[in-house]
Tab-separated table of C-alpha atoms in Angstrom:
chain	number	residue	atom	x	y	z
A	1	PRO	CA	76.121	123.272	116.612
A	2	LEU	CA	74.742	120.619	118.908
A	3	PRO	CA	77.164	118.174	120.577
A	4	ASP	CA	77.457	114.707	118.983
A	5	SER	CA	76.020	113.077	122.079
A	6	MET	CA	72.999	114.660	123.749
A	7	PRO	CA	71.151	113.578	126.891
A	8	PHE	CA	67.862	113.605	124.978
A	9	ALA	CA	66.546	112.104	121.783
A	10	LEU	CA	66.254	114.252	118.695
A	11	GLU	CA	63.630	113.418	116.118
A	12	SER	CA	63.036	115.295	112.929
A	13	ASN	CA	60.967	115.229	109.825
A	14	VAL	CA	64.037	115.227	107.599
A	15	GLY	CA	63.047	115.946	104.033
A	16	LYS	CA	59.461	116.716	105.062
A	17	ARG	CA	57.732	120.028	105.646
A	18	PHE	CA	54.638	120.723	107.719
A	19	THR	CA	51.997	121.493	105.131
A	20	VAL	CA	48.441	122.761	105.255
A	21	GLU	CA	46.180	122.275	102.264
A	22	MET	CA	43.022	124.345	102.007
A	23	ILE	CA	41.224	122.164	99.502
A	24	SER	CA	37.607	123.311	99.159
A	25	ALA	CA	34.465	124.504	100.904
A	26	ARG	CA	30.772	123.867	100.429
A	27	GLY	CA	27.433	125.006	101.734
A	28	PHE	CA	27.627	128.767	101.214
A	29	VAL	CA	24.552	130.573	99.949
A	30	THR	CA	23.996	133.516	97.649
A	31	SER	CA	22.520	136.751	98.916
A	32	LEU	CA	19.717	138.602	97.170
A	33	THR	CA	22.258	140.696	95.301
A	34	SER	CA	25.449	138.644	94.935
A	35	THR	CA	27.303	135.354	95.019
A	36	PRO	CA	30.301	135.181	97.365
A	37	SER	CA	33.893	135.497	96.154
A	38	PRO	CA	35.557	133.337	98.816
A	39	PHE	CA	39.145	133.001	99.942
A	40	CYS	CA	40.482	131.122	102.963
A	41	THR	CA	43.115	131.955	105.552
A	42	CYS	CA	44.894	129.666	107.989
A	43	GLU	CA	46.944	130.782	110.931
A	44	ILE	CA	48.581	129.244	113.940
A	45	MET	CA	46.572	130.462	116.907
A	46	ASN	CA	48.456	132.918	119.138
A	47	LYS	CA	51.378	133.258	116.713
A	48	GLN	CA	51.665	136.548	114.902
A	49	HIS	CA	52.687	136.574	111.252
A	50	SER	CA	51.731	132.923	110.673
A	51	ARG	CA	48.784	133.584	108.348
A	52	VAL	CA	48.627	132.032	104.889
A	53	LYS	CA	45.936	132.796	102.288
A	54	THR	CA	44.411	131.166	99.224
A	55	GLN	CA	43.527	132.993	96.048
A	56	THR	CA	40.033	134.477	95.770
A	57	LEU	CA	37.595	132.551	93.596
A	58	ARG	CA	34.939	134.780	92.089
A	59	ASN	CA	31.200	134.201	92.349
A	60	THR	CA	31.005	130.661	93.751
A	61	THR	CA	29.325	128.918	96.671
A	62	THR	CA	31.616	125.879	96.297
A	63	PRO	CA	35.220	127.134	96.057
A	64	GLY	CA	37.928	124.618	95.155
A	65	TRP	CA	41.228	126.289	96.035
A	66	GLN	CA	43.593	123.292	96.103
A	67	HIS	CA	46.044	125.607	97.914
A	68	THR	CA	49.117	124.199	99.708
A	69	ALA	CA	51.094	126.261	102.211
A	70	PHE	CA	54.054	125.574	104.500
A	71	LEU	CA	53.864	126.714	108.126
A	72	ALA	CA	57.421	126.894	109.436
A	73	ALA	CA	56.400	128.231	112.863
A	74	TYR	CA	54.117	125.273	113.695
A	75	GLU	CA	55.084	123.418	116.868
A	76	TYR	CA	53.739	120.245	118.420
A	77	GLY	CA	50.229	120.794	119.777
A	78	ASP	CA	49.506	124.160	118.130
A	79	ASN	CA	45.916	124.816	117.006
A	80	LEU	CA	45.136	126.065	113.499
A	81	GLU	CA	42.371	128.583	112.830
A	82	PHE	CA	40.768	128.620	109.393
A	83	THR	CA	38.582	131.518	108.257
A	84	VAL	CA	36.669	131.658	104.990
A	85	TRP	CA	36.097	135.210	103.781
A	86	ASP	CA	33.974	136.848	101.113
A	87	GLU	CA	36.153	139.378	99.321
A	88	GLY	CA	34.364	142.687	99.307
A	89	ASN	CA	34.996	145.996	97.660
A	90	LEU	CA	37.516	148.458	99.121
A	91	MET	CA	39.061	145.979	101.591
A	92	ASN	CA	35.688	145.330	103.236
A	93	ASP	CA	35.916	141.528	103.469
A	94	SER	CA	33.302	139.666	105.492
A	95	VAL	CA	33.541	136.342	107.319
A	96	LEU	CA	31.676	133.426	105.746
A	97	GLY	CA	32.749	130.955	108.451
A	98	ARG	CA	35.450	129.819	110.870
A	99	ALA	CA	36.846	126.510	112.102
A	100	VAL	CA	39.590	125.468	114.508
A	101	LEU	CA	41.654	122.337	113.984
A	102	THR	CA	43.111	121.437	117.355
A	103	GLY	CA	46.552	120.025	117.916
A	104	SER	CA	44.969	116.835	119.276
A	105	GLN	CA	42.937	116.396	116.059
A	106	ILE	CA	46.106	116.812	113.995
A	107	TYR	CA	47.877	114.068	115.968
A	108	LEU	CA	45.079	111.453	115.869
A	109	SER	CA	46.920	110.039	112.856
A	110	PRO	CA	50.737	109.947	112.712
A	111	ASN	CA	50.638	111.578	109.273
A	112	GLY	CA	48.339	114.468	110.156
A	113	TYR	CA	44.681	115.231	109.474
A	114	GLU	CA	42.477	115.096	106.405
A	115	GLY	CA	38.776	115.809	106.433
A	116	GLU	CA	35.985	118.351	106.552
A	117	LEU	CA	35.597	120.858	109.358
A	118	MET	CA	32.179	122.297	110.147
A	119	LEU	CA	32.301	126.073	109.936
A	120	THR	CA	30.846	128.303	112.648
A	121	ASP	CA	29.844	131.985	112.381
A	122	THR	CA	28.234	131.198	109.010
A	123	GLY	CA	25.160	133.418	109.337
A	124	THR	CA	21.676	132.519	108.195
A	125	THR	CA	19.816	131.925	104.947
A	126	ARG	CA	17.165	134.318	103.588
A	127	ASN	CA	14.482	132.475	105.547
A	128	GLY	CA	16.469	132.625	108.807
A	129	ALA	CA	17.821	129.052	108.888
A	130	PRO	CA	21.474	128.656	109.885
A	131	VAL	CA	23.904	128.135	107.025
A	132	SER	CA	25.565	124.706	107.201
A	133	ALA	CA	28.985	125.092	105.577
A	134	TRP	CA	32.091	122.888	105.579
A	135	LEU	CA	35.787	123.347	104.845
A	136	LYS	CA	37.935	120.489	103.522
A	137	VAL	CA	41.566	120.582	104.683
A	138	LYS	CA	44.612	118.343	104.852
A	139	VAL	CA	47.506	118.741	107.278
A	140	SER	CA	50.656	116.684	106.634
A	141	ASN	CA	53.973	115.942	108.354
A	142	PRO	CA	53.328	117.425	111.804
A	143	PRO	CA	56.495	117.697	113.913
A	144	LYS	CA	56.966	114.972	116.501
A	145	GLN	CA	56.714	115.628	120.230
A	146	GLY	CA	60.133	116.309	121.689
A	147	GLY	CA	61.533	116.525	118.209
A	148	LEU	CA	63.543	119.000	116.273
A	149	SER	CA	61.605	120.897	113.671
A	150	LYS	CA	64.037	121.537	110.851
A	151	ALA	CA	62.027	124.544	109.751
A	152	THR	CA	61.903	126.214	113.169
A	153	ALA	CA	65.258	124.972	114.509
A	154	THR	CA	63.793	124.467	117.967
A	155	TRP	CA	63.747	121.369	120.137
A	156	ARG	CA	62.137	120.166	123.300
A	157	PRO	CA	63.347	117.165	125.290
A	158	PRO	CA	60.991	114.188	125.322
A	159	PRO	CA	59.138	113.310	128.526
A	160	PRO	CA	61.284	111.567	131.174
A	161	VAL	CA	61.376	107.772	131.050
A	162	GLN	CA	60.324	106.014	134.237
A	163	THR	CA	62.863	103.390	135.317
A	164	SER	CA	63.451	101.361	138.444
A	165	GLU	CA	67.196	101.072	137.859
A	166	ALA	CA	69.634	103.264	139.743
A	167	PRO	CA	71.610	105.632	137.511
A	168	ASP	CA	75.144	104.592	136.532
A	169	ILE	CA	77.215	107.170	138.412
A	170	THR	CA	80.393	106.162	136.607
A	171	ALA	CA	79.027	107.108	133.212
A	172	LYS	CA	80.595	109.928	131.266
A	173	SER	CA	78.765	113.186	130.859
A	174	PRO	CA	77.407	113.269	127.286
A	175	VAL	CA	77.982	117.009	127.076
A	176	LEU	CA	81.347	117.417	128.793
A	177	GLY	CA	82.823	113.976	128.091
A	178	THR	CA	84.193	113.689	131.628
A	179	ALA	CA	83.436	111.239	134.409
A	180	ILE	CA	80.640	112.196	136.774
A	181	GLU	CA	81.609	112.117	140.419
A	182	VAL	CA	79.107	111.847	143.242
């Protein structure tokens, strides 16, 4: 357990969990022979085993997943990579598009991010024009900088505070509870 008095501030999202909602996508096109059966994945970039996945929706160019997932390994500033796939036969899934939601985008609002991300790697239409596809997502309750993430049980001290005052050398050590001698 942590001592009662710590030389750094602890913040937490008590009662809240970092959530990612993969809501919907639009702009996909049909091929000459089929309509896509899309599903979406989200993973924390550079963190193995962080991938979450929606269900597959059959034969649609406008999937509406309404899928909510909890990402326990998310830490302040992490980027999220979303990939929309077309489920193929015999595990031969193909990419319909990708988007990255950066940590800085997530923290533009104190409650997270909600909006549409333009997908890249979307291919072209039958006449050679690029496919313009979008993914609607919502990210809620991002952990605070320097805070304790209840789900990950990790902490980082906040940035140092600049002060012009000299330190009180007679103060007690918050960890040891004894007087500090200089």
